Coordinates of C-alpha atoms in Angstrom, one line a residue:
M139 CA 9.9 20.8 16.7
R140 CA 6.5 20.0 19.2
I141 CA 5.3 17.1 21.1
K142 CA 2.4 16.5 22.5
A143 CA 1.1 13.2 24.3
L144 CA -2.3 11.9 23.1
S145 CA -4.8 10.4 25.4
F146 CA -5.9 7.0 23.8
L147 CA -4.8 4.0 23.3
H148 CA -2.5 4.0 26.5
V149 CA -0.5 0.8 27.4
Q150 CA -1.2 -0.2 30.5
L151 CA 2.5 0.3 32.1
P152 CA 4.0 1.5 35.2
L153 CA 5.1 5.2 33.8
C154 CA 8.5 4.6 35.4
L155 CA 9.4 2.3 32.6
F156 CA 9.1 5.7 30.4
A157 CA 11.6 7.5 32.8
L158 CA 9.2 10.3 33.6
A159 CA 9.5 13.1 36.3
G160 CA 9.3 11.7 39.7
C161 CA 9.7 7.9 39.0
G162 CA 13.1 7.8 40.8
G163 CA 13.8 5.0 38.0
P164 CA 16.6 5.2 35.5
S165 CA 16.8 8.1 32.7
A166 CA 16.6 8.0 29.5
K167 CA 20.1 8.1 28.8
D168 CA 20.9 5.1 31.5
E169 CA 21.7 1.7 30.6
S170 CA 18.8 -1.0 30.7
P171 CA 19.2 -4.6 32.7
N172 CA 21.0 -6.0 29.2
G173 CA 23.5 -3.3 28.8
A174 CA 21.6 -1.5 26.0
P175 CA 21.6 2.3 26.5
Q176 CA 18.0 3.1 26.8
A177 CA 16.3 5.2 23.9
G178 CA 14.9 8.7 24.2
I179 CA 11.8 7.6 23.1
L180 CA 11.2 6.2 26.4
S181 CA 11.0 9.7 27.9
L182 CA 7.7 9.8 25.9
S183 CA 4.2 9.6 27.5
P184 CA 3.0 6.2 27.1
G185 CA 0.5 5.6 24.2
W186 CA 0.6 7.6 21.1
N187 CA 2.7 11.1 20.6
T188 CA 1.8 13.6 18.0
I189 CA 5.2 15.2 16.6
E190 CA 5.5 18.2 15.0
P191 CA 8.6 19.1 13.3
G192 CA 8.2 22.1 11.1
G193 CA 10.9 23.8 9.3
E194 CA 10.9 22.7 5.5
T195 CA 8.3 19.9 6.1
T196 CA 4.6 20.3 4.7
C197 CA 1.6 18.6 3.4
S198 CA 0.6 18.9 -0.3
R199 CA -1.2 22.2 -0.2
G200 CA 1.1 23.9 2.7
D201 CA -0.6 22.4 5.9
P202 CA 1.4 21.1 8.6
F203 CA 3.1 17.9 8.7
K204 CA 3.4 15.9 11.8
Y205 CA 3.7 12.0 12.9
F206 CA 2.6 9.7 15.7
V207 CA 5.4 7.7 18.0
R208 CA 4.3 4.7 20.8
P209 CA 7.4 3.9 23.0
G210 CA 7.3 0.2 23.5
T211 CA 8.8 -1.7 26.1
V212 CA 11.2 -4.1 24.0
N213 CA 14.2 -2.5 22.0
R214 CA 12.6 -3.2 18.6
L215 CA 11.2 -0.4 16.1
V216 CA 8.4 -0.6 13.8
V217 CA 8.6 2.1 10.8
E218 CA 5.5 2.5 9.0
F219 CA 4.8 4.2 6.1
R220 CA 0.9 5.5 5.9
G221 CA -0.7 4.5 2.6
G222 CA -3.0 6.4 0.2
G223 CA -3.2 7.1 -3.6
A224 CA -0.6 9.7 -5.7
C225 CA -1.1 12.2 -8.3
W226 CA 1.1 13.0 -11.2
N227 CA -0.5 15.4 -14.0
A228 CA -3.5 17.8 -14.1
T229 CA -6.3 15.1 -14.4
T230 CA -5.3 13.1 -10.9
C231 CA -3.7 16.0 -9.3
S232 CA -7.3 18.3 -9.6
V233 CA -8.6 15.8 -7.6
A234 CA -6.2 14.7 -5.3
G235 CA -8.2 14.9 -2.1
S236 CA -10.2 12.2 -3.2
L237 CA -6.9 9.8 -4.0
F238 CA -5.2 10.4 -0.9
Q239 CA -5.3 12.6 2.6
E240 CA -4.3 15.8 1.8
T241 CA -3.6 16.8 5.7
V242 CA -2.8 14.9 8.7
T243 CA -5.3 14.7 11.4
D244 CA -4.8 15.2 14.9
E245 CA -4.7 11.8 15.9
P246 CA -3.2 8.5 14.1
A247 CA -5.6 7.7 11.4
V248 CA -5.4 3.8 12.4
V249 CA -7.1 5.3 15.6
S250 CA -9.5 7.9 14.5
Q251 CA -10.4 5.5 11.2
Q252 CA -9.8 2.1 11.6
G253 CA -9.6 1.2 15.1
A254 CA -7.1 -0.2 17.0
T255 CA -7.2 -3.5 14.8
G256 CA -4.1 -5.6 12.9
I257 CA -0.8 -4.4 13.8
Y258 CA -2.4 -1.6 16.1
D259 CA -4.1 -4.5 18.5
H260 CA -1.2 -4.2 21.3
E261 CA -3.5 -6.4 23.3
N262 CA -3.6 -9.2 21.1
P263 CA -0.7 -11.8 22.3
D264 CA -0.5 -13.2 18.4
N265 CA 0.5 -9.6 17.2
P266 CA 4.6 -9.8 17.0
F267 CA 5.0 -6.3 17.1
R268 CA 2.5 -5.9 20.3
D269 CA 5.7 -4.6 22.5
W270 CA 7.7 -3.0 19.9
H271 CA 8.3 1.2 19.8
H272 CA 5.9 2.1 16.8
V273 CA 6.8 5.4 14.4
Y274 CA 3.8 6.1 12.1
I275 CA 5.0 8.9 9.3
P276 CA 1.4 9.8 7.9
Y277 CA 1.1 10.6 3.8
C278 CA -0.5 13.5 2.6
T279 CA 2.3 14.8 -0.5
G280 CA 0.6 12.5 -3.4
D281 CA 4.4 10.6 -3.9
I282 CA 4.8 7.5 -2.4
H283 CA 6.7 9.3 0.4
W284 CA 9.8 9.9 -2.6
G285 CA 9.2 13.5 -3.8
D286 CA 10.9 16.5 -3.2
N287 CA 9.2 19.1 -5.6
V288 CA 6.6 21.8 -5.8
A289 CA 4.7 21.3 -8.9
T290 CA 2.1 23.0 -10.7
Y291 CA -0.5 21.1 -13.2
G292 CA -3.0 22.7 -15.5
E293 CA -3.5 26.2 -16.6
G294 CA -4.9 29.4 -15.9
S295 CA -8.2 28.7 -13.2
Q296 CA -7.8 25.2 -13.3
A297 CA -4.0 24.9 -12.1
V298 CA -3.4 23.3 -9.1
T299 CA -0.1 23.2 -7.3
I300 CA 0.7 20.3 -4.9
R301 CA 3.9 20.3 -2.4
H302 CA 5.3 16.6 -3.4
K303 CA 7.6 16.9 -0.3
G304 CA 6.8 13.6 1.1
A305 CA 11.0 12.9 1.0
V306 CA 11.6 15.9 3.2
N307 CA 8.9 14.7 5.6
V308 CA 10.1 11.4 5.8
R309 CA 13.8 12.5 6.3
A310 CA 12.9 14.8 9.4
A311 CA 11.0 11.6 11.1
L312 CA 13.8 9.5 10.2
G313 CA 16.2 12.1 11.8
W314 CA 14.0 12.3 15.1
V315 CA 14.2 8.3 15.1
Y316 CA 18.1 7.8 14.7
E317 CA 18.9 10.4 17.6
N318 CA 16.0 9.0 19.9
V319 CA 16.3 5.1 19.2
P320 CA 19.9 4.7 19.2
A321 CA 20.8 1.2 18.7
P322 CA 17.3 -1.1 17.9
E323 CA 17.9 -4.6 18.1
K324 CA 15.5 -5.2 15.4
V325 CA 13.6 -2.6 12.6
F326 CA 10.4 -3.7 10.6
V327 CA 10.0 -1.2 7.7
T328 CA 6.7 -1.2 6.4
G329 CA 3.6 0.4 5.2
C330 CA 0.7 -0.6 2.8
S331 CA -0.4 0.6 -0.7
A332 CA 1.8 4.2 -1.0
G333 CA 3.6 3.3 2.2
A334 CA 4.9 -0.2 0.7
Y335 CA 6.8 2.0 -1.9
G336 CA 7.9 4.3 0.9
S337 CA 9.2 0.8 2.6
I338 CA 11.1 -0.1 0.4
M339 CA 13.1 2.6 -0.8
W340 CA 13.7 3.8 2.8
S341 CA 14.5 0.5 4.0
A342 CA 18.0 1.1 2.5
H343 CA 18.3 4.3 4.4
V344 CA 17.3 2.7 7.5
R345 CA 19.8 -0.5 7.2
E346 CA 22.4 1.8 6.1
H347 CA 22.2 4.0 9.3
Y348 CA 21.5 1.0 11.8
K349 CA 24.4 -1.1 10.5
G350 CA 24.2 -3.4 13.6
A351 CA 20.6 -3.7 13.6
S352 CA 18.3 -6.9 12.1
V353 CA 16.2 -4.8 9.3
I354 CA 13.4 -6.7 7.9
Q355 CA 10.8 -4.9 5.0
F356 CA 7.1 -5.7 4.3
G357 CA 5.8 -4.3 1.5
D358 CA 1.8 -4.6 2.0
S359 CA 0.1 -4.3 -1.2
G360 CA 2.3 -2.4 -3.7
A361 CA 3.7 -4.2 -6.2
G362 CA 5.1 -1.6 -8.0
I363 CA 3.2 -2.6 -11.5
I364 CA 3.0 0.6 -13.5
T365 CA 3.4 1.5 -17.1
E366 CA 6.5 2.9 -19.0
S367 CA 4.8 5.9 -20.0
F368 CA 4.3 7.0 -16.5
F369 CA 7.5 6.2 -15.7
R370 CA 8.7 8.1 -18.5
D371 CA 6.5 11.0 -18.4
S372 CA 5.2 11.6 -14.6
L373 CA 7.6 10.1 -12.2
P374 CA 10.0 13.0 -12.8
S375 CA 7.5 15.2 -11.8
W376 CA 7.9 14.4 -8.3
K377 CA 11.8 14.6 -8.3
P378 CA 12.6 11.4 -6.0
E379 CA 16.2 11.5 -7.1
G380 CA 17.2 12.7 -4.0
V381 CA 15.9 9.0 -2.1
Y382 CA 17.5 7.1 -4.5
P383 CA 20.1 4.4 -2.4
T384 CA 22.8 5.8 -5.1
W385 CA 25.6 4.5 -2.7
I386 CA 24.6 1.1 -4.0
P387 CA 27.1 0.0 -6.5
G388 CA 24.7 -1.3 -9.5
F389 CA 22.1 1.1 -8.6
E390 CA 20.5 2.3 -11.8
P391 CA 17.6 4.7 -11.8
A392 CA 16.5 3.6 -15.0
E393 CA 16.0 0.3 -14.0
L394 CA 13.1 2.1 -11.1
A395 CA 10.4 1.3 -14.3
R396 CA 10.6 -2.1 -12.7
L397 CA 10.1 -1.8 -9.0
S398 CA 11.2 -5.4 -8.8
S399 CA 14.9 -4.0 -9.4
L400 CA 14.9 -2.1 -6.1
Y401 CA 14.2 -5.2 -4.3
E402 CA 16.9 -6.6 -6.2
V403 CA 19.6 -4.1 -5.4
I404 CA 18.7 -4.1 -2.0
G405 CA 18.9 -7.5 -1.4
A406 CA 21.9 -7.9 -2.9
H407 CA 23.7 -5.3 -1.3
Y408 CA 22.3 -6.4 2.2
P409 CA 22.2 -10.0 2.6
D410 CA 21.6 -9.9 5.8
M411 CA 18.1 -7.6 5.3
R412 CA 14.7 -9.5 4.8
L413 CA 12.7 -8.3 2.0
S414 CA 9.1 -9.4 1.4
Q415 CA 5.8 -8.6 -0.5
Y416 CA 2.0 -9.2 0.3
N417 CA -0.6 -8.8 -2.2
T418 CA -3.7 -10.1 -3.0
V419 CA -4.6 -11.8 -6.4
L420 CA -6.6 -9.2 -7.7
D421 CA -6.0 -6.0 -5.7
D422 CA -8.8 -3.5 -6.3
D423 CA -6.7 -0.5 -5.7
Q424 CA -3.4 -1.3 -7.4
I425 CA -5.7 -2.0 -10.8
F426 CA -7.7 0.9 -10.7
F427 CA -4.1 2.7 -10.4
F428 CA -2.5 0.8 -13.1
K429 CA -5.2 1.4 -15.6
A430 CA -5.5 5.3 -14.4
M431 CA -1.9 4.9 -15.8
G432 CA -3.0 3.7 -19.3
G433 CA -2.4 0.1 -18.3
G434 CA -4.7 -2.9 -19.2
G435 CA -7.3 -4.6 -17.3
D436 CA -7.7 -6.9 -13.9
Q437 CA -6.0 -10.1 -15.2
A438 CA -3.0 -8.0 -17.3
W439 CA -2.0 -6.5 -13.6
S440 CA -2.4 -9.8 -11.9
D441 CA -0.4 -11.2 -14.3
A442 CA 2.3 -8.6 -13.9
M443 CA 2.3 -8.7 -10.3
K444 CA 2.8 -12.5 -10.4
A445 CA 5.5 -12.1 -12.9
S446 CA 7.2 -9.3 -11.0
I447 CA 7.3 -11.3 -7.7
A448 CA 8.6 -14.5 -9.4
G449 CA 11.6 -12.5 -11.2
I450 CA 12.6 -10.9 -7.6
E451 CA 12.1 -14.5 -5.9
A452 CA 14.4 -16.2 -8.5
S453 CA 17.0 -13.2 -8.2
T454 CA 16.8 -12.5 -4.7
A455 CA 17.8 -15.3 -1.8
N456 CA 16.8 -12.8 1.4
F457 CA 13.0 -12.0 -0.5
S458 CA 9.6 -13.6 0.5
S459 CA 6.3 -12.8 -0.4
F460 CA 2.7 -13.9 0.6
L461 CA -0.1 -14.0 -2.2
A462 CA -3.6 -14.4 -0.9
P463 CA -6.8 -14.7 -2.5
G464 CA -9.4 -12.3 -3.1
S465 CA -9.4 -8.2 -4.0
A466 CA -9.0 -6.5 -0.6
H467 CA -6.3 -3.8 -0.7
C468 CA -3.7 -3.8 2.3
I469 CA -3.9 -6.3 5.2
L470 CA -1.7 -4.1 8.4
W471 CA -4.7 -2.6 9.7
R472 CA -7.5 -5.1 9.4
P473 CA -9.0 -7.5 11.9
E474 CA -8.2 -9.9 9.0
F475 CA -4.4 -9.6 9.8
Y476 CA -4.7 -12.8 12.4
T477 CA -7.2 -14.8 10.5
V478 CA -6.2 -14.3 6.5
E479 CA -4.1 -17.7 5.2
S480 CA -2.8 -18.8 2.0
G481 CA -1.2 -22.3 1.0
G482 CA -2.4 -23.3 4.4
T483 CA -0.1 -20.7 6.2
R484 CA -1.6 -17.9 8.4
L485 CA -0.2 -14.5 7.7
V486 CA 0.7 -13.7 11.2
R487 CA 2.6 -16.6 11.6
W488 CA 4.6 -16.3 8.4
L489 CA 5.4 -12.6 9.7
D490 CA 6.6 -13.8 13.3
D491 CA 8.8 -16.2 11.5
L492 CA 10.1 -13.9 9.1
V493 CA 11.0 -11.4 12.2
N494 CA 12.2 -13.9 14.7
G495 CA 12.8 -17.1 13.3
A496 CA 14.1 -18.5 9.8
Q497 CA 13.2 -16.6 6.7
P498 CA 10.0 -18.5 5.3
P499 CA 9.2 -19.6 1.9
S500 CA 7.0 -17.8 -0.5
V501 CA 3.6 -18.8 -0.1
A502 CA 0.7 -18.3 -2.9
C503 CA -3.1 -19.3 -2.8
D504 CA -4.4 -22.4 -4.2
G505 CA -5.6 -21.7 -7.8
C506 CA -3.7 -18.2 -7.9

């Protein structure tokens, strides 16, 4: 495993906070003023650090996988799953590079492509997560962070091999997290698009490991509206079985044809968790993939999305949703993270309540 410090987005804090050599302060194993043991994450350089786990981790074409860690100043942790598209047959996997990023760049995509906006703006006093540790898990396998398979699609010269190893990559990242952030007070598990599916599935694993932590999940623009044919014929190509929370009584893999069942089962088993979703009423990207799976048009997706949310709300007391107007896909990284509102409620305030106050009620835009 290799760790490299990146030279950008450094927070302006005394280096001694991170127990670096020569500070004369507490080591990473010493206790903090409140008695909680200091985590190994505090020995990293300020700003974003690149971790190259090696081993069996990989991207879709065999390129190396890496993830990024930014130490904070409070004993709270963001675990974020990068978004992107997916591929599941010869048609989609032949153009995999246009659907999701097949390699991990040398710096977090949130910096190189999207800038320090949204949740990554650590200077914004409105950011509920500005002081938290942040682990950013990239996505380069086309399997919504669930897969553990090497699949070949097509034949002859048209054949393409995809390493659907998202679950392997996540396990490596979480293994590091568990060792280096041993007892966080709170954990915010999130991600947009494909990362939203990673967030709900892996939130159960995070909660099972951190039995003393408050775990909050926020799925950004991943409502899970799929077709029966996709679930039956395509999802198996990823071999996601190894990531299923099979220790939860009542979990039935066949029920994953409705992603809502995953929210319902996890929410019932861990009533102290807070689960949530954010969607726009006519999300362009989610509609695109629904159509690619053989689904209907814009309104069919929107109606199914709203029905799915209503079903989770009816069965899961610890679930809340935020339905916004428009067709934009993902909000976490956008400047609008701080301004978007629905039903008179700003998302950033709603999220602050979700992680720091009483669980907020679901909200929806007027006319949605």
